mmCIF file of C-alpha atoms in Angstrom:
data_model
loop_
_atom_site.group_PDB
_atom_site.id
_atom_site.type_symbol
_atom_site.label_atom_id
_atom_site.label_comp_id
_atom_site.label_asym_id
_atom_site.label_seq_id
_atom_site.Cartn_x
_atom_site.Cartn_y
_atom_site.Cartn_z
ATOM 1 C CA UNK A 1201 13.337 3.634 8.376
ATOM 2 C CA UNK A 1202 15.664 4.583 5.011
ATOM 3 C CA UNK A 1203 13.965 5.190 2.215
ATOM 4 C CA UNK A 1204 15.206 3.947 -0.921
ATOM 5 C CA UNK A 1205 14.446 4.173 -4.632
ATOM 6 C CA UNK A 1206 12.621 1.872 -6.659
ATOM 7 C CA UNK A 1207 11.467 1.149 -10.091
ATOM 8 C CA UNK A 1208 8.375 -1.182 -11.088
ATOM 9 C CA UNK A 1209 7.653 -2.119 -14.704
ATOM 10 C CA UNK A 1210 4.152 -3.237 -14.207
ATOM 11 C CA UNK A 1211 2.235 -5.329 -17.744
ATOM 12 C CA UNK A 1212 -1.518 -5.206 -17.907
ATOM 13 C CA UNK A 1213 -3.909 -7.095 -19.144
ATOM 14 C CA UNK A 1214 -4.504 -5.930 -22.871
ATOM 15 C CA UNK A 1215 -8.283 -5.406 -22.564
ATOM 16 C CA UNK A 1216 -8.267 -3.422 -19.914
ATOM 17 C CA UNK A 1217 -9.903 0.484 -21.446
ATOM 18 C CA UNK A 1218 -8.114 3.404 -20.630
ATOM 19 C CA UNK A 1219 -10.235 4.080 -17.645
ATOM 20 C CA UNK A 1220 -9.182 1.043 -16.099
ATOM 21 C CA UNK A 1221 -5.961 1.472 -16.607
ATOM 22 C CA UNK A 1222 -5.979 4.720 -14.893
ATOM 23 C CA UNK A 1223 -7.571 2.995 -12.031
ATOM 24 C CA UNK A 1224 -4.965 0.414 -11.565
ATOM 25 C CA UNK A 1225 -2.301 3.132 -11.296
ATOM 26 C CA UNK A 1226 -4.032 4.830 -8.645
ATOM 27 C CA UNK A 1227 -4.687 2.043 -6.556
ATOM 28 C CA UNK A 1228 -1.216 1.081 -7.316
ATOM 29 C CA UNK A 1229 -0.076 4.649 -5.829
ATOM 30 C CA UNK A 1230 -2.754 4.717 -3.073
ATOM 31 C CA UNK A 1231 -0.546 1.306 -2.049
ATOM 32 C CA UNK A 1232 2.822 2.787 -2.008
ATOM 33 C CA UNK A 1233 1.616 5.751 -0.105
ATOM 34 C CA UNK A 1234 -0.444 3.895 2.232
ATOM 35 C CA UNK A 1235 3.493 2.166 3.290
ATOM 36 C CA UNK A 1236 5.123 5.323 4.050
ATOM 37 C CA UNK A 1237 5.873 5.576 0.499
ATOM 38 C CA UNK A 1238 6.054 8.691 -2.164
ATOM 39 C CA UNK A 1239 5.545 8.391 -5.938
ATOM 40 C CA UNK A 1240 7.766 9.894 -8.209
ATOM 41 C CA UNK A 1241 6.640 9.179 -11.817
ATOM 42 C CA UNK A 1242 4.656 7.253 -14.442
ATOM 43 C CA UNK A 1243 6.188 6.431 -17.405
ATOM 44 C CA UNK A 1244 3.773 4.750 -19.939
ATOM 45 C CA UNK A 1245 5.402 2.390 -22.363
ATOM 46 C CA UNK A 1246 1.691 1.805 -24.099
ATOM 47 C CA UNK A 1247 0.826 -1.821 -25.182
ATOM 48 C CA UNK A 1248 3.652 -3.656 -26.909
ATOM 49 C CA UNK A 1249 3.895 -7.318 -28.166
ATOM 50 C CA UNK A 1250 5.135 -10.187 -26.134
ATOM 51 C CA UNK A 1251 8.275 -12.409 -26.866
ATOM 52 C CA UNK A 1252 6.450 -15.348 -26.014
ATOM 53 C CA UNK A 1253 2.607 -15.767 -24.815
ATOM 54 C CA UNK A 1254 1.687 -14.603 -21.193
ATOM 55 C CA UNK A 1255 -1.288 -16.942 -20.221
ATOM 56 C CA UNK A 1256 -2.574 -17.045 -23.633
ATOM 57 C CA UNK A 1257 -2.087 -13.526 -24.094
ATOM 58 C CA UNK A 1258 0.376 -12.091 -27.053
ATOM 59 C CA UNK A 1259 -0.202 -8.511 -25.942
ATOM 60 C CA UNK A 1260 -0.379 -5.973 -23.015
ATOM 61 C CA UNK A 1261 -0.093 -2.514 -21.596
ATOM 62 C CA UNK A 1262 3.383 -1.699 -20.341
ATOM 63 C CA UNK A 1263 4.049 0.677 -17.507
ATOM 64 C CA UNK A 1264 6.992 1.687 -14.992
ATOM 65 C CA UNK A 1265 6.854 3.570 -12.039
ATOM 66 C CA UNK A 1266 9.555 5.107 -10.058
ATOM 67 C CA UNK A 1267 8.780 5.839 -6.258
ATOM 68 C CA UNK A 1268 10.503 6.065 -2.644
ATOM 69 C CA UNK A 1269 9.177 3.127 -0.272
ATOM 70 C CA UNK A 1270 10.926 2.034 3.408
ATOM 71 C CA UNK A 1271 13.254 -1.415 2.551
ATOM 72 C CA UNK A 1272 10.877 -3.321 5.005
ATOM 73 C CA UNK A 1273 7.765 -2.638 2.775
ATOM 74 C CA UNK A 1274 8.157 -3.630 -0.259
ATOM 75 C CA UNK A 1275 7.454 -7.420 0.467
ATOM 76 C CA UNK A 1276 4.433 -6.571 1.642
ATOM 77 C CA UNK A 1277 3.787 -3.901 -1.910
ATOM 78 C CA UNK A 1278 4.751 -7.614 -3.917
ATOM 79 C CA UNK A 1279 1.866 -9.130 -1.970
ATOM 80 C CA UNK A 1280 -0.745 -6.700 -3.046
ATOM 81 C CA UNK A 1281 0.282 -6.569 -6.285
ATOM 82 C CA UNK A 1282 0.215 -10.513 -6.301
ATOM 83 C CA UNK A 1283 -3.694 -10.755 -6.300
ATOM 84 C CA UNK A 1284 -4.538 -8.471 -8.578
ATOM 85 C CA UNK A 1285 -6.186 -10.750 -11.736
ATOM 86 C CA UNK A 1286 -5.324 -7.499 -13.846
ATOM 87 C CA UNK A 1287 -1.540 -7.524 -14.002
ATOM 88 C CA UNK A 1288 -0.066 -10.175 -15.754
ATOM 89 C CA UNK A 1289 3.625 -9.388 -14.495
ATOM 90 C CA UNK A 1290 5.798 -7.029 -12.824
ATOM 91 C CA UNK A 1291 9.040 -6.761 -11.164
ATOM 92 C CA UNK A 1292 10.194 -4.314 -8.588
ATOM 93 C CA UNK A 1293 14.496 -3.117 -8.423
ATOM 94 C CA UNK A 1294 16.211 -1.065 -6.265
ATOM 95 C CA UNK A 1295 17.763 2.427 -8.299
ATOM 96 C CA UNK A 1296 21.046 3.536 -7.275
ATOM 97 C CA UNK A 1297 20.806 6.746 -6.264
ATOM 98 C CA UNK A 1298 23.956 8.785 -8.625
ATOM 99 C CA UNK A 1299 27.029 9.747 -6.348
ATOM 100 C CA UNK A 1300 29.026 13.151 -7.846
ATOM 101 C CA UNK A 1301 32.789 11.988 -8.671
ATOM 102 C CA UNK A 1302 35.047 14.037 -6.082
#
């Protein structure tokens, strides 16, 4: 199976201690690796504002996470991620991976 590139942006609750947080990103990471998966990097946006209230919530922990996962898992990643009560929302895109001009 092809691996491919993806990115996650992943918001938290905003109550959730720093502790937590850590925990979410390794279960997160235990998930993609557990699908044939390999983590790349954590990029931690902090928490930020909303636009517009998130089930009563104004605020909440931004992150986005870049990692290789087979095409045919990452319905089943969505799932997962799906019942966890701690992450508000998140959204999963394919990268590109850069081609050299020739």
């Amino acid at each position: 199976m092809k691996m491919r590139k993806y990115e996650m942006m992943v918001i938290f609750r905003p109550e959730l201690s720093d502790e937590e947080l850590d925990a979410q990103e390794n279960l997160l990471k235990e998930s993609v690796e557990s699908k044939g998966g390999k983590w790349i990097e954590t990029v931690k946006w902090g928490k930020r504002k909303f636009a517009y209230p998130i089930m009563k919530l104004t605020e909440g922990y931004y992150y986005i996470y870049y990692f290789y996962l087979p095409g045919s898992e990452v319905l089943n990643l969505k799932n997962e991620i799906k019942l966890n009560d701690k992450i508000l929302r998140f959204m999963i895109v394919r990268k590109e991976e850069k081609r050299s001009v020739q």
